[in-house]
Amino acid sequence: MVEPFTRLRSVVGDKTAKVLESAFGMVVVDDLLRHYPRRYVGIGELSDLSTLGVGQYATIMARVVSAENRSFGPGGKKVRTEVVVTDGTGQLTLTFFQQRWRQKQLAPGTVGLFAGEVGEFRGKLQLTHPVYEPVESEDGPAEDSRLARGIIPIYPATAKLPTWGVERAVEQCLTVVDLDDDPLPDDVRDARGLPGVAEAFEGIHRPRAKEQWQQARDRFRFEEAFVLQTVFAQRRHALERDPATARPAVAGGLRERFAERLPFVLTDGQKEVAEAIGSDLERTHPMHRLLQGEVGSGKTVVALLAMLQVVDTGGQAALLAPTEVLASQHHRAITGLLGDLAQGGMLGGADGATRVQLLTGSLGAKARKEALDDAASGEAGIVVGTHALIQEHVTFDDLGLLVVDEQHRFGVEQRSALVDRSEVKPHVLVMTATPIPRTVAMTVFGDLETSTLRELPAGRKPIQTTVVPAAERPAWMDRAWERVREEVDGGRQAYVVVSRIGVADESEDKETRSLLDVHAELAAGPLSGLRLGILHGRLPPDEKDATMNAFAAGDLDVLVATTVVEVGVDVPNATVMVVMDADRFGVSQLHQLRGRVGRGSEPGLCLLVTASDPDSPARERLAAVAASTDGFELSRLDVEMRHEGDVLGARQSGVRSSLRLLSVVRHEDVIVDARNASQDVVAADPSLAEHPALAAAVRALEETERADYLERT
Ligand code: ADP
Ligand code: MG
């Protein structure tokens, strides 16, 4: 017997193992056993030859009477093997094309099982290319024969290893693998009436009835959810044990003074979440919280309150943003909101004021040194930055809180890079503006507590969204540019979003309009005379910054940009957005994009330009975006329409590859059930000492996740 984590090579041989590894990345026996059939083909009950009818799918057991190779076709180059069989009740012809060797295999006297659809040729019944399996004795098929079982598994396969090759390798593994230890604890399994692991592998690979593979599937689906949730339950449990510095609110501190001078009233949601975070920070264990909130729901202020609470206790806070544009925008916004509270050590600074530093890859040497020094000495209470915060040797005097904005761009590992470096773990707040359906949050961010901001600050005008079918109604396009002009004439600003840049890049989709083309056309045509700016990811960072700053300051009227404006860019004076080739963007992405307009007191307008067909699914998606402003509803829709992998995101591909039967879209109940069950198991046995097979499965999953991360950096 071998363990499930034994190398495949030692069971199926070098050659097959190599194919399995290169085609599917399989390394150990367990990998192959979890390579489940795509579908099953039923082959029916054994039939009598005397009762066969045309069109019937039949399995017969019969003895070969004769087998002849016959030539046919031009020049007699093709060969057809005609095999006549009998079962005593009648005769039947089997035909195989281009399989000369069948003649030898099916020598007269051979007894076998044949399965296929009954056809007719020249008035006689026949089976063409039936499935064939030899039978050792005439008493009946060997006990284990798949024909006798009546169900043939069909595997994901490759040219080098067709489905029956996979099937054979699986059988080899099943006969030698030791499946005494079940990753699912007995009581968890029994409570749900799920089969044990050995029975389930048998049921999924060699079922004798449909119910068997169905039950096996249910079990493995639950197991996938359960192992993943156990990883998270253990992480949460460990965090509960980790020490952290308590950061209680300080009366008369910066947080309080800032709250008093806020230029607006916090929404109820903001108050509630700010309080929850505030009390998390008072605990002596690190907070690990995910804050989801509609675009424009005001997450930054909530985070700022938390950061100030930490600063009040003498600690520091770091705010990690995914792009330079966002980092400097946050820096600008926070400095602006804090006013003299952020002018520590400066003339005019308030009593007890702190400092807010920006740290990005593109800083000049002097600015960088100042930021680094202030972070290290503790002078800077708040440091805002990009990846540079993680990658460089940044030290903090006393990092108490890490805020990660727009989480989906960062992996778990990147979060921990900064956290693990600190002697005492800081509290962590993760913010995302992409509303995540509950199951996805549980699957991808299962180690975080979740808070949600559902309402927008009062006085926000809803964004009006209209689809502009450029091909059918060219006049609408002209009207769109007119609208942009009108807004600009009224002192407001606009975005034009395009799907690609247009510099030489083979991978670009040439069907769409490029940024450079659109910019040139607009400048020469409908928007001539307006101040147009260009923003995309390949510009040098200082140029990006300059453009963004100019737009924010109102020195540009229209920003022609790629999706770099998608996340978090906040220019309240921008009121209209035109999205070119809108069908190229996902539903949630469009929702994100349009969140850039209507952030001030003026209503926002979003025009989705498309050349897609009126009845196409693409057009339907755009109509859905135009019809709803509820980000959660749209994200559910998005999840339904996209592939699982896109939903989980590239960063989460370690998790993704472990989910074979579980869908975060369709199996919400399974995920919730598994989460509760794993929570109980981990609470009772945190190190899983009583559950070695579960512990091994958890380790294996964590290793894939890690390996995946290493590959990506
Ligand atoms: P997001 O949640 O998308 O990150 P922001 O934090 O950028 O949203 O907030 C969007 C804008 O709304 C900012 O200009 C911010 O100052 C403002 N804002 C935040 N909270 C409120 C509020 N309660 N009332 C009015 N405006 C607010
Ligand atoms: Mg934001």
XYZ file of C-alpha atoms and ligand atoms in Angstrom:
741
model
C 0.000 0.000 0.000
C 1.120 3.598 -0.603
C 0.170 6.893 1.002
C -1.940 9.389 -0.973
C 1.016 11.780 -1.106
C 3.316 9.214 -2.691
C 4.860 10.237 -6.021
C 2.815 9.083 -8.978
C 5.895 7.856 -10.767
C 6.286 4.948 -8.361
C 2.754 3.756 -9.024
C 1.974 4.428 -12.682
C 5.499 4.371 -14.058
C 7.772 7.105 -15.370
C 6.214 7.570 -18.759
C 2.634 8.049 -17.654
C 3.717 10.100 -14.650
C 5.573 12.487 -16.963
C 2.536 12.982 -19.152
C 0.304 13.533 -16.139
C 2.689 16.075 -14.726
C 3.199 18.054 -17.907
C -0.453 17.984 -18.923
C -2.109 18.494 -15.550
C 0.627 19.354 -13.081
C 0.014 16.167 -11.128
C 2.783 14.971 -8.889
C 1.357 12.691 -6.246
C -1.256 9.938 -6.187
C -3.751 12.224 -4.497
C -3.537 14.643 -7.451
C -4.605 11.942 -9.864
C -7.340 10.610 -7.608
C -8.757 14.110 -7.532
C -8.728 14.325 -11.300
C -12.417 13.565 -11.543
C -14.268 12.372 -14.631
C -15.828 15.130 -16.658
C -18.887 13.012 -17.270
C -20.064 9.449 -17.372
C -21.436 7.359 -20.186
C -23.993 4.756 -19.274
C -23.866 1.608 -21.365
C -27.124 0.035 -20.440
C -28.081 -3.485 -19.506
C -26.878 -6.527 -21.400
C -29.142 -7.180 -24.374
C -30.062 -10.302 -26.306
C -29.024 -10.239 -29.949
C -32.494 -11.456 -30.854
C -34.149 -8.373 -29.374
C -31.938 -5.623 -30.791
C -33.501 -2.734 -32.652
C -32.001 0.062 -34.731
C -31.096 3.168 -32.750
C -30.839 1.307 -29.440
C -27.715 1.702 -27.286
C -26.847 -1.879 -26.466
C -24.308 -3.890 -24.544
C -24.007 -7.496 -25.555
C -21.840 -10.407 -24.576
C -20.974 -12.564 -27.545
C -18.460 -14.947 -29.110
C -16.577 -14.054 -32.287
C -17.494 -16.240 -35.278
C -15.270 -14.606 -37.892
C -13.103 -11.549 -38.324
C -12.039 -10.281 -41.777
C -10.120 -7.258 -42.979
C -11.654 -5.882 -46.201
C -10.180 -3.219 -48.410
C -12.302 -0.452 -49.864
C -12.126 3.108 -51.105
C -9.969 4.570 -53.921
C -7.184 2.184 -54.728
C -8.392 -0.104 -51.949
C -6.276 1.826 -49.502
C -8.757 1.812 -46.666
C -9.532 -1.114 -44.505
C -12.635 -2.175 -42.682
C -12.619 -4.998 -40.163
C -15.856 -6.935 -40.146
C -16.410 -9.090 -37.118
C -19.396 -11.408 -36.867
C -20.446 -12.378 -33.374
C -23.128 -14.594 -31.878
C -24.661 -15.052 -28.476
C -26.682 -18.108 -29.425
C -29.852 -16.150 -30.047
C -28.714 -14.401 -33.199
C -25.832 -12.921 -35.178
C -24.518 -9.403 -35.457
C -21.813 -7.671 -37.472
C -19.345 -5.325 -35.814
C -17.484 -2.889 -38.022
C -14.222 -1.159 -37.240
C -12.588 1.218 -39.705
C -8.835 1.561 -40.112
C -8.096 -0.811 -37.261
C -6.398 -3.689 -39.045
C -5.177 -5.075 -35.705
C -8.723 -5.747 -34.555
C -8.721 -8.827 -36.742
C -6.063 -10.439 -34.554
C -7.511 -9.172 -31.310
C -10.932 -10.565 -32.195
C -9.900 -13.996 -33.401
C -12.758 -16.510 -33.754
C -13.717 -17.960 -30.364
C -12.925 -14.774 -28.427
C -15.648 -13.806 -25.992
C -16.180 -10.165 -25.223
C -18.488 -7.407 -24.218
C -19.433 -4.954 -26.955
C -21.302 -1.736 -26.502
C -22.527 0.790 -29.011
C -25.430 2.140 -30.952
C -27.195 -0.353 -33.174
C -27.251 0.627 -36.822
C -28.253 -1.008 -40.094
C -26.153 -1.712 -43.181
C -27.498 -3.468 -46.266
C -30.465 -4.714 -44.309
C -28.394 -6.187 -41.513
C -27.993 -4.934 -37.958
C -24.526 -3.865 -36.948
C -22.495 -1.983 -34.358
C -19.940 0.491 -35.680
C -16.881 1.072 -33.539
C -18.340 -0.462 -30.432
C -16.559 -0.252 -27.094
C -14.901 -3.613 -26.669
C -13.678 -5.423 -23.620
C -12.540 -9.037 -23.488
C -14.209 -11.424 -21.081
C -12.032 -14.044 -19.469
C -14.633 -16.721 -18.921
C -18.030 -17.344 -20.401
C -19.604 -17.169 -16.945
C -19.750 -13.428 -17.260
C -17.562 -10.388 -17.363
C -14.836 -9.985 -14.799
C -16.274 -8.473 -11.652
C -14.344 -5.264 -12.115
C -14.946 -4.648 -15.780
C -16.273 -1.200 -16.541
C -18.670 -2.674 -19.054
C -20.069 -4.881 -16.332
C -20.368 -1.839 -14.116
C -22.350 -0.231 -16.840
C -20.850 3.235 -16.519
C -17.775 4.519 -18.283
C -16.007 7.532 -16.792
C -14.792 10.111 -19.287
C -11.766 12.052 -18.047
C -10.210 15.333 -19.050
C -7.460 13.932 -21.232
C -4.775 14.805 -23.727
C -3.606 13.437 -27.037
C -0.755 11.670 -25.283
C -2.991 10.184 -22.645
C -6.585 9.609 -23.734
C -9.395 9.113 -21.258
C -8.947 5.344 -21.021
C -5.250 5.867 -20.302
C -6.178 8.167 -17.442
C -8.725 5.595 -16.342
C -6.088 2.884 -16.234
C -3.706 5.062 -14.225
C -6.476 5.906 -11.772
C -7.259 2.209 -11.381
C -3.613 1.474 -10.665
C -3.633 4.084 -7.940
C -6.929 2.953 -6.467
C -5.675 -0.599 -6.041
C -2.593 0.397 -4.050
C -3.497 3.556 -2.195
C -4.111 3.449 1.524
C -7.250 5.449 2.240
C -7.743 4.579 5.884
C -7.367 8.187 6.975
C -10.185 10.429 5.907
C -9.542 14.195 5.750
C -13.164 14.660 6.825
C -13.654 13.961 10.534
C -16.130 11.127 11.110
C -18.734 13.183 12.903
C -18.633 15.932 10.280
C -19.114 13.332 7.564
C -21.784 11.346 9.350
C -23.815 14.418 10.220
C -24.144 15.086 6.507
C -24.555 11.504 5.392
C -21.471 11.741 3.193
C -19.523 8.646 2.114
C -16.030 7.964 3.451
C -13.008 8.827 1.353
C -12.291 5.304 0.075
C -15.894 4.702 -0.858
C -16.108 8.113 -2.482
C -13.020 7.616 -4.661
C -14.476 4.299 -5.761
C -17.822 5.952 -6.420
C -16.440 8.813 -8.436
C -14.004 6.757 -10.523
C -15.755 3.399 -10.807
C -19.426 3.955 -10.149
C -21.949 1.188 -10.572
C -24.863 3.577 -10.378
C -25.502 7.256 -10.887
C -26.227 7.750 -7.169
C -22.703 6.627 -6.381
C -20.933 9.296 -8.330
C -23.449 11.876 -7.245
C -22.853 11.121 -3.557
C -19.119 11.023 -4.137
C -19.264 14.409 -5.816
C -21.213 15.908 -2.941
C -18.625 14.590 -0.553
C -15.594 15.901 -2.438
C -17.286 19.223 -3.036
C -17.874 19.576 0.678
C -14.336 18.424 1.379
C -12.886 21.134 -0.851
C -14.842 23.786 0.995
C -14.047 22.227 4.335
C -10.271 22.009 3.871
C -10.122 25.590 2.609
C -12.229 26.843 5.491
C -10.069 24.912 7.917
C -7.056 26.834 6.626
C -8.894 30.068 7.375
C -10.224 28.866 10.720
C -6.682 28.017 11.779
C -5.415 31.397 10.633
C -8.146 33.167 12.539
C -7.416 31.052 15.561
C -3.717 31.856 15.394
C -4.435 35.564 15.067
C -6.611 35.367 18.136
C -3.542 34.162 19.988
C -1.066 36.634 18.476
C -0.224 39.547 20.700
C -0.749 43.077 19.442
C -0.438 46.457 21.055
C -3.758 47.843 22.204
C -4.482 51.262 20.697
C -7.271 52.724 22.802
C -8.839 56.026 21.804
C -7.236 58.992 23.524
C -9.519 61.755 24.786
C -8.671 65.057 23.136
C -6.430 63.267 20.660
C -6.081 63.718 16.914
C -8.913 61.315 16.167
C -11.324 63.298 18.269
C -10.175 66.646 16.993
C -10.343 65.476 13.416
C -13.841 64.030 13.851
C -15.007 67.378 15.211
C -13.783 69.325 12.246
C -14.970 66.964 9.487
C -16.619 69.044 6.788
C -19.554 66.588 6.628
C -21.632 64.314 8.815
C -20.609 60.666 8.788
C -23.212 58.249 7.464
C -24.658 55.766 9.947
C -22.681 53.043 8.244
C -19.439 54.976 8.555
C -20.096 55.601 12.245
C -20.881 51.968 12.886
C -17.825 50.634 11.092
C -15.543 53.283 12.576
C -16.721 52.222 16.018
C -16.226 48.534 15.306
C -12.701 49.214 14.091
C -12.087 51.499 17.043
C -12.891 48.752 19.495
C -10.905 46.175 17.491
C -7.909 48.447 17.940
C -8.335 48.440 21.692
C -7.812 44.703 21.845
C -4.469 43.073 22.503
C -4.819 40.822 19.452
C -4.359 42.033 15.915
C -7.446 43.157 14.069
C -7.942 41.558 10.665
C -10.851 43.229 9.032
C -12.119 43.609 5.495
C -14.041 46.795 4.793
C -16.150 46.602 1.665
C -17.957 49.613 0.472
C -19.622 50.887 -2.621
C -17.559 53.255 -4.648
C -17.758 56.655 -2.993
C -19.133 55.288 0.256
C -16.353 57.065 2.124
C -14.005 54.332 3.242
C -10.980 56.609 3.362
C -12.388 58.722 6.176
C -13.176 55.614 8.180
C -9.628 54.400 7.699
C -8.245 57.790 8.607
C -10.122 57.772 11.909
C -8.563 54.411 12.704
C -5.096 55.609 11.712
C -5.403 58.650 13.965
C -6.475 56.482 16.890
C -3.221 54.581 16.481
C -1.183 57.755 16.114
C -2.763 59.063 19.333
C -1.240 56.158 21.240
C 2.197 56.951 19.857
C 2.027 54.381 17.071
C 2.181 54.704 13.292
C -0.108 53.708 10.456
C 0.779 52.695 6.910
C -1.635 53.004 4.015
C -0.844 50.764 1.085
C -2.309 51.694 -2.308
C -2.089 49.662 -5.519
C -0.897 52.444 -7.822
C 1.186 55.583 -7.607
C -1.762 57.636 -8.737
C -3.839 56.354 -5.863
C -1.071 56.646 -3.323
C -0.465 60.279 -4.112
C -4.174 60.957 -4.244
C -4.596 59.435 -0.786
C -1.650 61.441 0.429
C -3.155 64.612 -0.958
C -6.629 63.862 0.403
C -5.416 62.938 3.866
C -3.103 65.913 4.116
C -5.971 68.105 2.976
C -8.504 66.667 5.397
C -6.108 66.889 8.337
C -4.974 70.438 7.629
C -2.809 71.703 10.473
C -3.210 68.373 12.275
C -0.752 67.005 9.717
C 1.810 69.754 10.071
C 3.790 68.282 12.927
C 7.041 70.145 13.558
C 6.088 72.800 11.028
C 5.288 76.430 11.421
C 1.530 76.696 11.886
C 1.140 73.056 12.826
C -1.482 72.296 15.467
C -0.546 71.145 18.950
C 0.325 67.458 18.902
C 0.102 67.406 15.099
C 1.565 64.459 13.243
C 3.156 64.107 9.816
C 1.910 62.307 6.718
C 4.595 61.013 4.371
C 4.360 59.619 0.867
C 6.614 56.775 -0.158
C 6.534 55.567 -3.753
C 9.065 54.128 -6.163
C 9.327 57.315 -8.161
C 10.269 59.685 -5.363
C 13.427 61.703 -5.747
C 16.345 60.738 -3.518
C 15.828 63.612 -1.117
C 12.112 63.091 -0.646
C 12.638 59.378 -0.241
C 15.247 59.855 2.429
C 12.987 62.212 4.306
C 10.077 59.757 4.118
C 12.245 56.844 5.207
C 13.744 58.830 8.077
C 10.346 59.986 9.265
C 8.993 56.435 9.128
C 11.968 55.052 11.034
C 12.018 57.756 13.672
C 8.272 57.760 14.179
C 7.970 61.428 13.162
C 5.537 60.378 10.473
C 2.371 59.118 12.099
C 1.014 58.112 8.726
C 2.966 56.797 5.746
C 1.113 56.401 2.472
C 2.738 54.342 -0.240
C 2.731 51.765 -2.976
C 4.581 48.470 -3.176
C 7.658 50.498 -2.359
C 6.449 50.302 1.224
C 6.881 46.557 1.153
C 9.780 46.124 -1.181
C 12.259 48.593 0.147
C 13.857 48.330 3.494
C 11.365 50.519 5.168
C 11.396 50.458 8.926
C 8.858 51.904 11.255
C 9.436 53.020 14.788
C 6.176 51.425 15.901
C 3.838 50.252 13.165
C 0.434 49.805 14.772
C -1.915 49.655 11.795
C -1.647 48.624 8.185
C -4.426 49.752 5.877
C -4.514 48.085 2.474
C -6.648 49.878 -0.092
C -8.276 48.021 -2.987
C -7.288 44.687 -1.642
C -7.932 42.580 -4.709
C -4.697 43.820 -6.217
C -2.650 42.459 -3.372
C -2.156 38.875 -2.332
C -2.322 37.551 1.170
C 1.422 37.071 1.081
C 2.077 40.705 0.302
C -0.059 41.751 3.191
C 1.932 39.524 5.471
C 5.274 40.763 4.137
C 4.848 43.997 6.025
C 3.044 42.445 8.959
C 5.625 39.741 9.591
C 8.453 42.229 9.555
C 7.110 43.980 12.616
C 8.119 42.626 15.964
C 4.596 42.936 17.282
C 1.964 42.327 14.648
C 0.129 45.460 13.585
C -3.624 45.580 13.198
C -4.719 45.172 9.591
C -7.586 46.831 7.763
C -8.214 45.801 4.198
C -10.488 47.928 2.016
C -12.120 47.031 -1.237
C -14.501 48.969 -3.408
C -15.483 45.958 -5.451
C -18.426 44.556 -3.605
C -17.697 40.909 -3.132
C -20.483 38.386 -2.859
C -20.504 36.676 0.495
C -19.200 33.354 -0.759
C -16.306 34.910 -2.592
C -15.373 36.909 0.488
C -15.471 33.691 2.476
C -13.399 31.840 -0.061
C -10.798 34.443 -0.854
C -10.665 36.493 2.321
C -11.849 33.814 4.704
C -9.323 34.832 7.318
C -10.814 38.319 7.649
C -13.813 39.668 9.527
C -16.011 41.629 7.153
C -17.704 45.025 7.481
C -19.740 46.627 4.763
C -20.670 50.213 3.963
C -23.910 49.976 2.044
C -25.091 53.555 1.904
C -23.632 56.510 0.102
C -23.227 59.857 1.838
C -26.431 61.872 1.699
C -26.834 64.335 -1.127
C -25.105 62.151 -3.701
C -26.960 62.321 -6.956
C -27.329 58.949 -8.610
C -25.247 58.431 -11.704
C -27.271 58.211 -14.857
C -25.945 55.578 -17.210
C -26.853 55.309 -20.881
C -25.775 52.849 -23.530
C -24.664 54.554 -26.743
C -24.916 52.138 -29.682
C -22.377 53.864 -31.889
C -22.930 51.642 -34.921
C -26.725 51.858 -35.037
C -27.007 55.468 -33.953
C -24.009 57.569 -34.959
C -25.956 60.691 -34.004
C -25.897 59.591 -30.366
C -22.138 59.582 -30.509
C -22.095 63.203 -31.639
C -24.513 64.006 -28.851
C -22.201 62.302 -26.332
C -19.334 64.617 -27.219
C -21.699 67.543 -27.089
C -22.611 66.558 -23.545
C -18.929 66.495 -22.628
C -18.554 69.996 -24.038
C -21.588 71.210 -22.130
C -20.176 69.928 -18.857
C -16.825 71.526 -19.529
C -18.543 74.799 -20.471
C -20.276 74.590 -17.105
C -16.903 74.424 -15.392
C -16.860 70.682 -14.873
C -14.621 67.882 -16.113
C -14.853 64.597 -17.975
C -13.196 61.221 -18.384
C -12.940 59.313 -21.624
C -12.002 55.710 -20.907
C -10.521 53.388 -23.522
C -9.621 49.719 -23.363
C -6.134 49.884 -24.834
C -3.271 52.299 -25.187
C -2.267 51.877 -28.808
C 1.508 51.809 -28.596
C 3.085 48.913 -30.457
C 1.905 45.826 -28.691
C 1.039 42.658 -30.534
C -1.299 41.499 -27.816
C -3.643 44.423 -28.175
C -7.101 43.860 -29.494
C -7.177 45.766 -32.776
C -10.980 45.782 -32.990
C -11.157 48.467 -30.371
C -10.244 52.141 -30.418
C -6.899 52.932 -28.875
C -6.230 55.693 -26.421
C -3.847 57.490 -28.738
C -6.271 57.353 -31.669
C -9.211 58.484 -29.604
C -7.187 61.286 -28.129
C -6.043 62.488 -31.537
C -9.545 62.321 -33.012
C -11.119 64.168 -30.124
C -8.458 66.855 -30.082
C -8.868 67.478 -33.804
C -12.649 67.058 -33.865
C -15.460 67.090 -31.355
C -13.433 68.270 -28.383
C -11.041 70.635 -30.129
C -10.084 73.605 -28.042
C -10.571 71.745 -24.755
C -7.626 70.895 -22.537
C -7.124 67.131 -22.954
C -4.801 64.987 -20.869
C -3.599 61.422 -21.306
C -3.223 58.903 -18.515
C -2.185 55.276 -18.785
C -0.082 52.740 -16.976
C 2.956 52.930 -19.219
C 3.670 56.585 -18.686
C 6.623 57.413 -16.468
C 5.401 57.768 -12.878
C 6.170 61.463 -12.585
C 4.251 62.161 -15.769
C 1.287 60.179 -14.444
C 1.414 62.147 -11.238
C 1.671 65.464 -13.006
C -1.309 64.656 -15.210
C -3.402 63.420 -12.318
C -2.532 66.457 -10.272
C -3.370 68.756 -13.152
C -6.732 67.056 -13.608
C -7.468 67.203 -9.884
C -6.561 70.887 -9.864
C -8.896 71.592 -12.777
C -6.086 72.442 -15.196
C -7.296 69.772 -17.590
C -10.867 69.504 -18.868
C -10.888 65.967 -20.161
C -8.779 63.012 -19.134
C -8.426 60.339 -21.801
C -7.373 57.304 -19.827
C -7.204 53.569 -19.518
C -8.615 51.774 -16.509
C -5.925 53.290 -14.305
C -8.770 55.581 -13.282
C -10.769 52.567 -12.196
C -9.665 52.286 -8.634
C -10.291 55.033 -6.200
C -9.461 58.106 -8.259
C -11.398 60.945 -6.680
C -12.007 64.200 -8.524
C -15.419 65.468 -7.374
C -15.611 68.055 -10.152
C -15.645 65.350 -12.838
C -19.251 64.756 -13.843
C -19.260 62.847 -17.108
C -17.530 59.722 -18.275
C -17.545 58.278 -21.771
C -16.447 54.645 -21.915
C -15.322 53.598 -25.399
C -15.824 49.939 -26.364
C -17.636 49.493 -23.090
C -18.419 45.877 -23.964
C -14.743 45.085 -23.408
C -15.100 45.698 -19.695
C -16.635 43.521 -17.017
C -19.807 44.508 -15.226
C -18.125 45.250 -11.913
C -15.361 47.084 -13.672
C -17.819 49.394 -15.402
C -19.520 50.002 -12.094
C -16.151 50.899 -10.594
C -15.324 53.156 -13.482
C -18.524 55.151 -13.381
C -18.032 55.608 -9.652
C -15.434 58.192 -10.663
C -18.130 60.646 -11.685
C -20.884 62.213 -9.619
C -18.739 62.282 -6.512
C -19.493 65.903 -5.837
C -22.785 67.759 -5.629
C -23.496 67.598 -9.376
C -25.235 64.549 -10.877
C -22.992 62.165 -12.774
C -23.464 60.882 -16.290
C -21.889 57.767 -17.718
C -22.090 56.929 -21.420
C -21.287 53.375 -22.427
C -20.250 53.414 -26.072
C -20.445 50.113 -27.886
C -20.471 48.661 -31.383
C -21.838 45.332 -30.160
C -24.969 43.791 -31.661
C -28.267 44.807 -30.087
C -29.095 41.209 -29.121
C -25.644 40.136 -27.995
C -24.821 39.084 -24.434
C -22.355 41.974 -24.362
C -25.171 44.419 -24.966
C -27.240 42.710 -22.298
C -24.477 43.230 -19.760
C -24.258 46.902 -20.619
C -28.010 47.224 -20.262
C -27.744 45.622 -16.824
C -25.112 48.130 -15.758
C -27.246 50.978 -17.053
C -30.290 49.655 -15.202
C -28.785 49.198 -11.744
C -26.601 51.248 -9.457
C -26.439 48.558 -6.793
C -22.851 47.347 -6.761
C -23.693 44.201 -4.860
C -26.357 43.183 -7.310
C -24.006 43.856 -10.207
C -21.191 41.905 -8.632
C -23.507 38.937 -8.210
C -24.412 39.241 -11.849
C -20.750 39.531 -12.724
C -19.910 36.412 -10.784
C -22.683 34.539 -12.542
C -21.438 35.529 -15.951
C -17.742 35.102 -15.461
C -15.565 32.111 -15.043
C -14.715 31.002 -11.603
C -11.052 31.810 -12.124
C -11.729 35.424 -12.998
C -13.861 35.753 -9.927
C -11.196 34.491 -7.610
C -8.544 36.509 -9.373
C -5.106 35.550 -10.578
C -3.606 36.017 -7.162
C -5.820 33.401 -5.745
C -4.995 30.754 -8.279
C -3.541 28.519 -5.580
C -6.958 28.366 -4.030
C -8.580 28.178 -7.411
C -6.681 25.093 -8.478
C -7.793 23.333 -5.318
C -11.432 23.904 -6.195
C -12.470 21.303 -8.707
C -16.074 20.662 -7.826
C -16.827 23.635 -5.642
C -18.105 26.771 -7.285
C -18.147 30.015 -5.339
C -20.992 30.994 -7.585
C -23.299 28.048 -7.144
C -22.467 26.450 -3.808
C -23.035 29.113 -1.231
C -24.785 26.674 1.133
C -21.866 24.248 1.014
C -19.376 27.023 1.752
C -21.358 28.349 4.703
C -21.867 24.851 6.094
C -18.167 24.031 5.720
C -17.159 27.272 7.351
C -19.224 26.541 10.452
C -18.099 22.939 10.629
C -14.411 23.803 10.308
C -14.730 26.513 12.907
C -15.955 23.918 15.413
C -13.260 21.413 14.546
C -10.477 23.983 14.886
C -11.890 25.363 18.126
C -11.790 21.885 19.652
C -8.477 20.850 18.119
C -6.529 23.899 16.902
C -3.453 22.003 15.748
C -5.531 19.203 14.191
C -3.547 16.663 16.197
C -6.581 14.395 16.247
C -7.086 14.770 12.503
C -3.840 13.878 10.735
C -5.389 13.431 7.303
C -7.105 16.810 7.517
C -3.847 18.374 8.708
C -2.073 16.880 5.686
C -4.726 18.222 3.302
C -4.455 21.666 4.888
C -0.675 21.642 4.530
C -0.939 20.571 0.910
C -3.299 23.442 0.148
C -1.092 25.955 1.898
C 1.868 24.708 -0.066
C 0.127 25.176 -3.420
C -0.814 28.648 -2.372
C 2.755 29.438 -1.424
C 4.268 27.860 -4.507
C 1.842 29.800 -6.593
C 2.878 33.033 -4.967
C 6.553 32.347 -5.446
C 6.004 31.675 -9.108
C 4.348 35.004 -9.537
C 6.880 37.331 -7.986
P -14.385 55.326 -1.398
O -15.197 54.541 -0.430
O -14.803 55.080 -2.804
O -12.919 55.174 -1.188
P -13.878 57.969 -0.552
O -13.424 57.644 0.788
O -12.860 58.305 -1.572
O -14.781 56.815 -1.118
O -14.952 59.128 -0.443
C -15.493 59.727 -1.568
C -15.720 61.205 -1.322
O -16.795 61.378 -0.398
C -14.523 61.894 -0.717
O -14.393 63.139 -1.345
C -14.902 62.041 0.743
O -14.281 63.140 1.351
C -16.399 62.208 0.684
N -17.115 61.735 1.859
C -16.802 60.706 2.664
N -17.713 60.547 3.639
C -18.668 61.481 3.434
C -19.882 61.833 4.105
N -20.316 61.155 5.165
N -20.599 62.858 3.610
C -20.181 63.535 2.525
N -19.043 63.269 1.856
C -18.289 62.260 2.302
Mg -11.131 54.787 -2.033
